[in-house]
Amino acid sequence: MSNELSERIAIVGDGQMALVLADILSTRRIPPVLVSPFEAEAVRLAASRQRARLPGFRLHDSVAVTADAAALRDSTLVVCAIPTQFIRPTFGRLAPAVPKGVPVVSIAKGIEVDTFRLPCDILAETLGSGVEVAALSGPTIAAELARRLPAALVAASPNAALSARVANAFSSDWTRIYQSPDLIGGEVAGACKNVIAIAAGVADGMGLGVNAKSALLARGLAEISRVGVALGGKIETFFGVAGIGALSPTCFAPEGRNR
């Protein structure tokens, strides 16, 4: 892997995952611009380079931070790091600044409450049917990525060339990116795992033990895979990095918010 990246990447969002992805890109000679949805937060983050939920992490000085949508205009790849329920209003506002023909990569995990739409569906509807979309998902506890601990992710898109671009962009000394054509499966797995993680947290709170929680994960994965296949996903996705790989840390890691 060359350390020099030819892409010009804009990350829309200012949460933990936005920052750790920016950290990966900062090692690739052409650092990204981070576009916050909020002016006050952009000013604060640009000055402090830190987030309270990532103790010890500092955003590299080469990463630009702004709330100005115009920062998107020169990008060759846009990353959506906005929570699922806020993708539609955020990208509805930013849409005029997103260059035509520039792909958008979602790292959001969830289903829109009112429409039951997945993140990449929301992006396609908001930006226009001609936009190419991909998802980047997997076992990604942000606090570990902030410490540059090894992790594997999946870049999923029906367009193999786009998956390869995303994989190249986010590969680093501590991240390995696999590629998949199964966009639906990857997004369904990423959304449904959170439901099982909430149940895992309940099991922990009730003191039911590891045996019960492991059974919950096994049967939960079976249900997730049935839902995913019914919606058009591929069964193997749910037994890979984007499926069981993402489900396990969500249910067991202390940092798992849904747990």
PDB file of N, CA and C in Angstrom, residues 61-134:
ATOM      1  N   ASP A  61      -2.985  17.944  13.291  1.00  0.00           N
ATOM      2  CA  ASP A  61      -3.084  19.345  12.869  1.00  0.00           C
ATOM      3  C   ASP A  61      -3.344  19.499  11.373  1.00  0.00           C
ATOM      4  N   SER A  62      -3.013  18.466  10.588  1.00  0.00           N
ATOM      5  CA  SER A  62      -3.193  18.560   9.138  1.00  0.00           C
ATOM      6  C   SER A  62      -4.651  18.413   8.708  1.00  0.00           C
ATOM      7  N   VAL A  63      -5.519  17.952   9.626  1.00  0.00           N
ATOM      8  CA  VAL A  63      -6.936  17.768   9.305  1.00  0.00           C
ATOM      9  C   VAL A  63      -7.675  19.092   9.485  1.00  0.00           C
ATOM     10  N   ALA A  64      -8.224  19.603   8.418  1.00  0.00           N
ATOM     11  CA  ALA A  64      -8.995  20.843   8.489  1.00  0.00           C
ATOM     12  C   ALA A  64     -10.373  20.562   9.080  1.00  0.00           C
ATOM     13  N   VAL A  65     -10.863  21.476   9.911  1.00  0.00           N
ATOM     14  CA  VAL A  65     -12.194  21.344  10.515  1.00  0.00           C
ATOM     15  C   VAL A  65     -12.986  22.605  10.208  1.00  0.00           C
ATOM     16  N   THR A  66     -14.193  22.425   9.687  1.00  0.00           N
ATOM     17  CA  THR A  66     -15.012  23.567   9.298  1.00  0.00           C
ATOM     18  C   THR A  66     -16.485  23.191   9.354  1.00  0.00           C
ATOM     19  N   ALA A  67     -17.355  24.186   9.349  1.00  0.00           N
ATOM     20  CA  ALA A  67     -18.790  23.963   9.191  1.00  0.00           C
ATOM     21  C   ALA A  67     -19.269  24.484   7.843  1.00  0.00           C
ATOM     22  N   ASP A  68     -18.338  24.935   7.006  1.00  0.00           N
ATOM     23  CA  ASP A  68     -18.660  25.529   5.715  1.00  0.00           C
ATOM     24  C   ASP A  68     -18.866  24.444   4.669  1.00  0.00           C
ATOM     25  N   ALA A  69     -20.074  24.340   4.138  1.00  0.00           N
ATOM     26  CA  ALA A  69     -20.396  23.326   3.136  1.00  0.00           C
ATOM     27  C   ALA A  69     -19.535  23.446   1.887  1.00  0.00           C
ATOM     28  N   ALA A  70     -19.004  24.632   1.633  1.00  0.00           N
ATOM     29  CA  ALA A  70     -18.166  24.829   0.445  1.00  0.00           C
ATOM     30  C   ALA A  70     -16.932  23.941   0.467  1.00  0.00           C
ATOM     31  N   ALA A  71     -16.558  23.443   1.649  1.00  0.00           N
ATOM     32  CA  ALA A  71     -15.390  22.566   1.754  1.00  0.00           C
ATOM     33  C   ALA A  71     -15.602  21.247   1.017  1.00  0.00           C
ATOM     34  N   LEU A  72     -16.844  20.928   0.689  1.00  0.00           N
ATOM     35  CA  LEU A  72     -17.145  19.689  -0.026  1.00  0.00           C
ATOM     36  C   LEU A  72     -16.865  19.787  -1.516  1.00  0.00           C
ATOM     37  N   ARG A  73     -16.759  20.989  -2.040  1.00  0.00           N
ATOM     38  CA  ARG A  73     -16.789  21.198  -3.490  1.00  0.00           C
ATOM     39  C   ARG A  73     -15.598  20.590  -4.223  1.00  0.00           C
ATOM     40  N   ASP A  74     -14.451  20.465  -3.564  1.00  0.00           N
ATOM     41  CA  ASP A  74     -13.265  19.922  -4.224  1.00  0.00           C
ATOM     42  C   ASP A  74     -13.050  18.440  -3.944  1.00  0.00           C
ATOM     43  N   SER A  75     -13.986  17.805  -3.261  1.00  0.00           N
ATOM     44  CA  SER A  75     -13.785  16.415  -2.846  1.00  0.00           C
ATOM     45  C   SER A  75     -13.979  15.449  -4.008  1.00  0.00           C
ATOM     46  N   THR A  76     -13.270  14.322  -3.927  1.00  0.00           N
ATOM     47  CA  THR A  76     -13.477  13.223  -4.871  1.00  0.00           C
ATOM     48  C   THR A  76     -14.217  12.066  -4.209  1.00  0.00           C
ATOM     49  N   LEU A  77     -14.348  12.134  -2.876  1.00  0.00           N
ATOM     50  CA  LEU A  77     -15.057  11.120  -2.109  1.00  0.00           C
ATOM     51  C   LEU A  77     -15.591  11.788  -0.847  1.00  0.00           C
ATOM     52  N   VAL A  78     -16.865  11.554  -0.543  1.00  0.00           N
ATOM     53  CA  VAL A  78     -17.492  12.136   0.641  1.00  0.00           C
ATOM     54  C   VAL A  78     -17.881  11.010   1.587  1.00  0.00           C
ATOM     55  N   VAL A  79     -17.579  11.178   2.870  1.00  0.00           N
ATOM     56  CA  VAL A  79     -17.933  10.193   3.884  1.00  0.00           C
ATOM     57  C   VAL A  79     -19.056  10.752   4.742  1.00  0.00           C
ATOM     58  N   CYS A  80     -20.121   9.977   4.898  1.00  0.00           N
ATOM     59  CA  CYS A  80     -21.234  10.358   5.774  1.00  0.00           C
ATOM     60  C   CYS A  80     -21.018   9.738   7.147  1.00  0.00           C
ATOM     61  N   ALA A  81     -20.650  10.556   8.118  1.00  0.00           N
ATOM     62  CA  ALA A  81     -20.470  10.107   9.503  1.00  0.00           C
ATOM     63  C   ALA A  81     -21.533  10.732  10.392  1.00  0.00           C
ATOM     64  N   ILE A  82     -22.736  10.853   9.847  1.00  0.00           N
ATOM     65  CA  ILE A  82     -23.883  11.437  10.542  1.00  0.00           C
ATOM     66  C   ILE A  82     -24.787  10.318  11.052  1.00  0.00           C
ATOM     67  N   PRO A  83     -25.286  10.375  12.286  1.00  0.00           N
ATOM     68  CA  PRO A  83     -26.225   9.351  12.758  1.00  0.00           C
ATOM     69  C   PRO A  83     -27.411   9.206  11.811  1.00  0.00           C
ATOM     70  N   THR A  84     -27.894   7.999  11.676  1.00  0.00           N
ATOM     71  CA  THR A  84     -28.899   7.679  10.658  1.00  0.00           C
ATOM     72  C   THR A  84     -30.104   8.607  10.687  1.00  0.00           C
ATOM     73  N   GLN A  85     -30.617   8.930  11.871  1.00  0.00           N
ATOM     74  CA  GLN A  85     -31.845   9.731  11.950  1.00  0.00           C
ATOM     75  C   GLN A  85     -31.635  11.176  11.495  1.00  0.00           C
ATOM     76  N   PHE A  86     -30.389  11.588  11.320  1.00  0.00           N
ATOM     77  CA  PHE A  86     -30.106  12.973  10.936  1.00  0.00           C
ATOM     78  C   PHE A  86     -29.461  13.082   9.554  1.00  0.00           C
ATOM     79  N   ILE A  87     -29.324  11.956   8.851  1.00  0.00           N
ATOM     80  CA  ILE A  87     -28.705  11.991   7.519  1.00  0.00           C
ATOM     81  C   ILE A  87     -29.545  12.826   6.556  1.00  0.00           C
ATOM     82  N   ARG A  88     -30.849  12.599   6.533  1.00  0.00           N
ATOM     83  CA  ARG A  88     -31.704  13.249   5.536  1.00  0.00           C
ATOM     84  C   ARG A  88     -31.677  14.780   5.670  1.00  0.00           C
ATOM     85  N   PRO A  89     -31.897  15.343   6.870  1.00  0.00           N
ATOM     86  CA  PRO A  89     -31.846  16.806   6.958  1.00  0.00           C
ATOM     87  C   PRO A  89     -30.446  17.372   6.731  1.00  0.00           C
ATOM     88  N   THR A  90     -29.421  16.658   7.192  1.00  0.00           N
ATOM     89  CA  THR A  90     -28.062  17.174   7.031  1.00  0.00           C
ATOM     90  C   THR A  90     -27.648  17.196   5.570  1.00  0.00           C
ATOM     91  N   PHE A  91     -27.828  16.086   4.874  1.00  0.00           N
ATOM     92  CA  PHE A  91     -27.412  16.039   3.474  1.00  0.00           C
ATOM     93  C   PHE A  91     -28.403  16.752   2.557  1.00  0.00           C
ATOM     94  N   GLY A  92     -29.639  16.929   3.025  1.00  0.00           N
ATOM     95  CA  GLY A  92     -30.549  17.775   2.267  1.00  0.00           C
ATOM     96  C   GLY A  92     -30.041  19.201   2.196  1.00  0.00           C
ATOM     97  N   ARG A  93     -29.442  19.659   3.290  1.00  0.00           N
ATOM     98  CA  ARG A  93     -28.870  21.007   3.331  1.00  0.00           C
ATOM     99  C   ARG A  93     -27.554  21.096   2.566  1.00  0.00           C
ATOM    100  N   LEU A  94     -26.757  20.027   2.618  1.00  0.00           N
ATOM    101  CA  LEU A  94     -25.429  20.044   2.006  1.00  0.00           C
ATOM    102  C   LEU A  94     -25.434  19.643   0.526  1.00  0.00           C
ATOM    103  N   ALA A  95     -26.531  19.075   0.051  1.00  0.00           N
ATOM    104  CA  ALA A  95     -26.581  18.506  -1.299  1.00  0.00           C
ATOM    105  C   ALA A  95     -26.058  19.430  -2.395  1.00  0.00           C
ATOM    106  N   PRO A  96     -26.384  20.733  -2.389  1.00  0.00           N
ATOM    107  CA  PRO A  96     -25.882  21.590  -3.471  1.00  0.00           C
ATOM    108  C   PRO A  96     -24.361  21.692  -3.528  1.00  0.00           C
ATOM    109  N   ALA A  97     -23.692  21.407  -2.408  1.00  0.00           N
ATOM    110  CA  ALA A  97     -22.231  21.528  -2.367  1.00  0.00           C
ATOM    111  C   ALA A  97     -21.520  20.224  -2.725  1.00  0.00           C
ATOM    112  N   VAL A  98     -22.254  19.114  -2.772  1.00  0.00           N
ATOM    113  CA  VAL A  98     -21.628  17.831  -3.102  1.00  0.00           C
ATOM    114  C   VAL A  98     -21.463  17.751  -4.625  1.00  0.00           C
ATOM    115  N   PRO A  99     -20.228  17.620  -5.104  1.00  0.00           N
ATOM    116  CA  PRO A  99     -19.997  17.617  -6.558  1.00  0.00           C
ATOM    117  C   PRO A  99     -20.732  16.469  -7.248  1.00  0.00           C
ATOM    118  N   LYS A 100     -21.270  16.725  -8.430  1.00  0.00           N
ATOM    119  CA  LYS A 100     -21.939  15.692  -9.209  1.00  0.00           C
ATOM    120  C   LYS A 100     -20.949  14.587  -9.551  1.00  0.00           C
ATOM    121  N   GLY A 101     -21.400  13.355  -9.400  1.00  0.00           N
ATOM    122  CA  GLY A 101     -20.571  12.217  -9.747  1.00  0.00           C
ATOM    123  C   GLY A 101     -19.633  11.756  -8.649  1.00  0.00           C
ATOM    124  N   VAL A 102     -19.590  12.465  -7.518  1.00  0.00           N
ATOM    125  CA  VAL A 102     -18.712  12.073  -6.417  1.00  0.00           C
ATOM    126  C   VAL A 102     -19.428  11.046  -5.536  1.00  0.00           C
ATOM    127  N   PRO A 103     -18.825   9.880  -5.321  1.00  0.00           N
ATOM    128  CA  PRO A 103     -19.468   8.855  -4.488  1.00  0.00           C
ATOM    129  C   PRO A 103     -19.518   9.269  -3.015  1.00  0.00           C
ATOM    130  N   VAL A 104     -20.477   8.676  -2.297  1.00  0.00           N
ATOM    131  CA  VAL A 104     -20.635   8.938  -0.871  1.00  0.00           C
ATOM    132  C   VAL A 104     -20.551   7.608  -0.124  1.00  0.00           C
ATOM    133  N   VAL A 105     -19.749   7.590   0.928  1.00  0.00           N
ATOM    134  CA  VAL A 105     -19.532   6.387   1.728  1.00  0.00           C
ATOM    135  C   VAL A 105     -20.179   6.596   3.092  1.00  0.00           C
ATOM    136  N   SER A 106     -21.079   5.706   3.467  1.00  0.00           N
ATOM    137  CA  SER A 106     -21.749   5.828   4.764  1.00  0.00           C
ATOM    138  C   SER A 106     -21.070   4.948   5.806  1.00  0.00           C
ATOM    139  N   ILE A 107     -20.857   5.516   6.994  1.00  0.00           N
ATOM    140  CA  ILE A 107     -20.420   4.699   8.132  1.00  0.00           C
ATOM    141  C   ILE A 107     -21.523   4.625   9.185  1.00  0.00           C
ATOM    142  N   ALA A 108     -22.698   5.154   8.856  1.00  0.00           N
ATOM    143  CA  ALA A 108     -23.835   5.131   9.786  1.00  0.00           C
ATOM    144  C   ALA A 108     -24.408   3.721   9.886  1.00  0.00           C
ATOM    145  N   LYS A 109     -24.929   3.397  11.051  1.00  0.00           N
ATOM    146  CA  LYS A 109     -25.550   2.092  11.263  1.00  0.00           C
ATOM    147  C   LYS A 109     -26.932   2.309  11.867  1.00  0.00           C
ATOM    148  N   GLY A 110     -27.956   1.946  11.127  1.00  0.00           N
ATOM    149  CA  GLY A 110     -29.301   2.125  11.646  1.00  0.00           C
ATOM    150  C   GLY A 110     -30.339   2.083  10.548  1.00  0.00           C
ATOM    151  N   ILE A 111     -31.584   2.321  10.934  1.00  0.00           N
ATOM    152  CA  ILE A 111     -32.727   2.360  10.018  1.00  0.00           C
ATOM    153  C   ILE A 111     -33.521   3.609  10.350  1.00  0.00           C
ATOM    154  N   GLU A 112     -33.867   4.392   9.350  1.00  0.00           N
ATOM    155  CA  GLU A 112     -34.618   5.626   9.566  1.00  0.00           C
ATOM    156  C   GLU A 112     -35.994   5.291  10.144  1.00  0.00           C
ATOM    157  N   VAL A 113     -36.349   5.918  11.244  1.00  0.00           N
ATOM    158  CA  VAL A 113     -37.540   5.539  12.002  1.00  0.00           C
ATOM    159  C   VAL A 113     -38.820   5.681  11.179  1.00  0.00           C
ATOM    160  N   ASP A 114     -38.989   6.797  10.512  1.00  0.00           N
ATOM    161  CA  ASP A 114     -40.262   7.065   9.833  1.00  0.00           C
ATOM    162  C   ASP A 114     -40.415   6.316   8.517  1.00  0.00           C
ATOM    163  N   THR A 115     -39.304   5.966   7.873  1.00  0.00           N
ATOM    164  CA  THR A 115     -39.366   5.390   6.525  1.00  0.00           C
ATOM    165  C   THR A 115     -38.846   3.962   6.430  1.00  0.00           C
ATOM    166  N   PHE A 116     -38.158   3.488   7.462  1.00  0.00           N
ATOM    167  CA  PHE A 116     -37.500   2.180   7.457  1.00  0.00           C
ATOM    168  C   PHE A 116     -36.431   2.075   6.364  1.00  0.00           C
ATOM    169  N   ARG A 117     -35.846   3.199   5.991  1.00  0.00           N
ATOM    170  CA  ARG A 117     -34.813   3.218   4.963  1.00  0.00           C
ATOM    171  C   ARG A 117     -33.431   3.074   5.601  1.00  0.00           C
ATOM    172  N   LEU A 118     -32.536   2.403   4.873  1.00  0.00           N
ATOM    173  CA  LEU A 118     -31.152   2.237   5.314  1.00  0.00           C
ATOM    174  C   LEU A 118     -30.336   3.472   4.938  1.00  0.00           C
ATOM    175  N   PRO A 119     -29.186   3.684   5.599  1.00  0.00           N
ATOM    176  CA  PRO A 119     -28.419   4.915   5.364  1.00  0.00           C
ATOM    177  C   PRO A 119     -28.089   5.200   3.906  1.00  0.00           C
ATOM    178  N   CYS A 120     -27.640   4.196   3.156  1.00  0.00           N
ATOM    179  CA  CYS A 120     -27.291   4.455   1.758  1.00  0.00           C
ATOM    180  C   CYS A 120     -28.521   4.761   0.905  1.00  0.00           C
ATOM    181  N   ASP A 121     -29.671   4.188   1.273  1.00  0.00           N
ATOM    182  CA  ASP A 121     -30.918   4.551   0.589  1.00  0.00           C
ATOM    183  C   ASP A 121     -31.252   6.018   0.825  1.00  0.00           C
ATOM    184  N   ILE A 122     -31.090   6.459   2.068  1.00  0.00           N
ATOM    185  CA  ILE A 122     -31.382   7.853   2.411  1.00  0.00           C
ATOM    186  C   ILE A 122     -30.473   8.792   1.615  1.00  0.00           C
ATOM    187  N   LEU A 123     -29.189   8.442   1.537  1.00  0.00           N
ATOM    188  CA  LEU A 123     -28.239   9.279   0.791  1.00  0.00           C
ATOM    189  C   LEU A 123     -28.607   9.346  -0.684  1.00  0.00           C
ATOM    190  N   ALA A 124     -28.970   8.210  -1.276  1.00  0.00           N
ATOM    191  CA  ALA A 124     -29.341   8.185  -2.687  1.00  0.00           C
ATOM    192  C   ALA A 124     -30.592   9.020  -2.933  1.00  0.00           C
ATOM    193  N   GLU A 125     -31.556   8.930  -2.016  1.00  0.00           N
ATOM    194  CA  GLU A 125     -32.792   9.701  -2.169  1.00  0.00           C
ATOM    195  C   GLU A 125     -32.535  11.196  -1.999  1.00  0.00           C
ATOM    196  N   THR A 126     -31.628  11.537  -1.095  1.00  0.00           N
ATOM    197  CA  THR A 126     -31.372  12.942  -0.791  1.00  0.00           C
ATOM    198  C   THR A 126     -30.505  13.609  -1.849  1.00  0.00           C
ATOM    199  N   LEU A 127     -29.512  12.878  -2.343  1.00  0.00           N
ATOM    200  CA  LEU A 127     -28.549  13.453  -3.289  1.00  0.00           C
ATOM    201  C   LEU A 127     -28.920  13.200  -4.749  1.00  0.00           C
ATOM    202  N   GLY A 128     -29.883  12.328  -4.976  1.00  0.00           N
ATOM    203  CA  GLY A 128     -30.284  12.028  -6.350  1.00  0.00           C
ATOM    204  C   GLY A 128     -29.902  10.615  -6.718  1.00  0.00           C
ATOM    205  N   SER A 129     -30.714   9.974  -7.531  1.00  0.00           N
ATOM    206  CA  SER A 129     -30.536   8.552  -7.837  1.00  0.00           C
ATOM    207  C   SER A 129     -29.233   8.254  -8.561  1.00  0.00           C
ATOM    208  N   GLY A 130     -28.607   9.256  -9.141  1.00  0.00           N
ATOM    209  CA  GLY A 130     -27.372   9.022  -9.879  1.00  0.00           C
ATOM    210  C   GLY A 130     -26.144   8.875  -9.006  1.00  0.00           C
ATOM    211  N   VAL A 131     -26.241   9.183  -7.723  1.00  0.00           N
ATOM    212  CA  VAL A 131     -25.066   9.133  -6.851  1.00  0.00           C
ATOM    213  C   VAL A 131     -24.707   7.682  -6.540  1.00  0.00           C
ATOM    214  N   GLU A 132     -23.422   7.373  -6.565  1.00  0.00           N
ATOM    215  CA  GLU A 132     -22.963   6.048  -6.175  1.00  0.00           C
ATOM    216  C   GLU A 132     -22.692   6.037  -4.678  1.00  0.00           C
ATOM    217  N   VAL A 133     -23.108   4.955  -4.019  1.00  0.00           N
ATOM    218  CA  VAL A 133     -22.971   4.877  -2.566  1.00  0.00           C
ATOM    219  C   VAL A 133     -22.266   3.601  -2.169  1.00  0.00           C
ATOM    220  N   ALA A 134     -21.625   3.658  -1.017  1.00  0.00           N
ATOM    221  CA  ALA A 134     -20.970   2.495  -0.426  1.00  0.00           C
ATOM    222  C   ALA A 134     -21.120   2.588   1.080  1.00  0.00           C
TER     223      ALA A 134
END
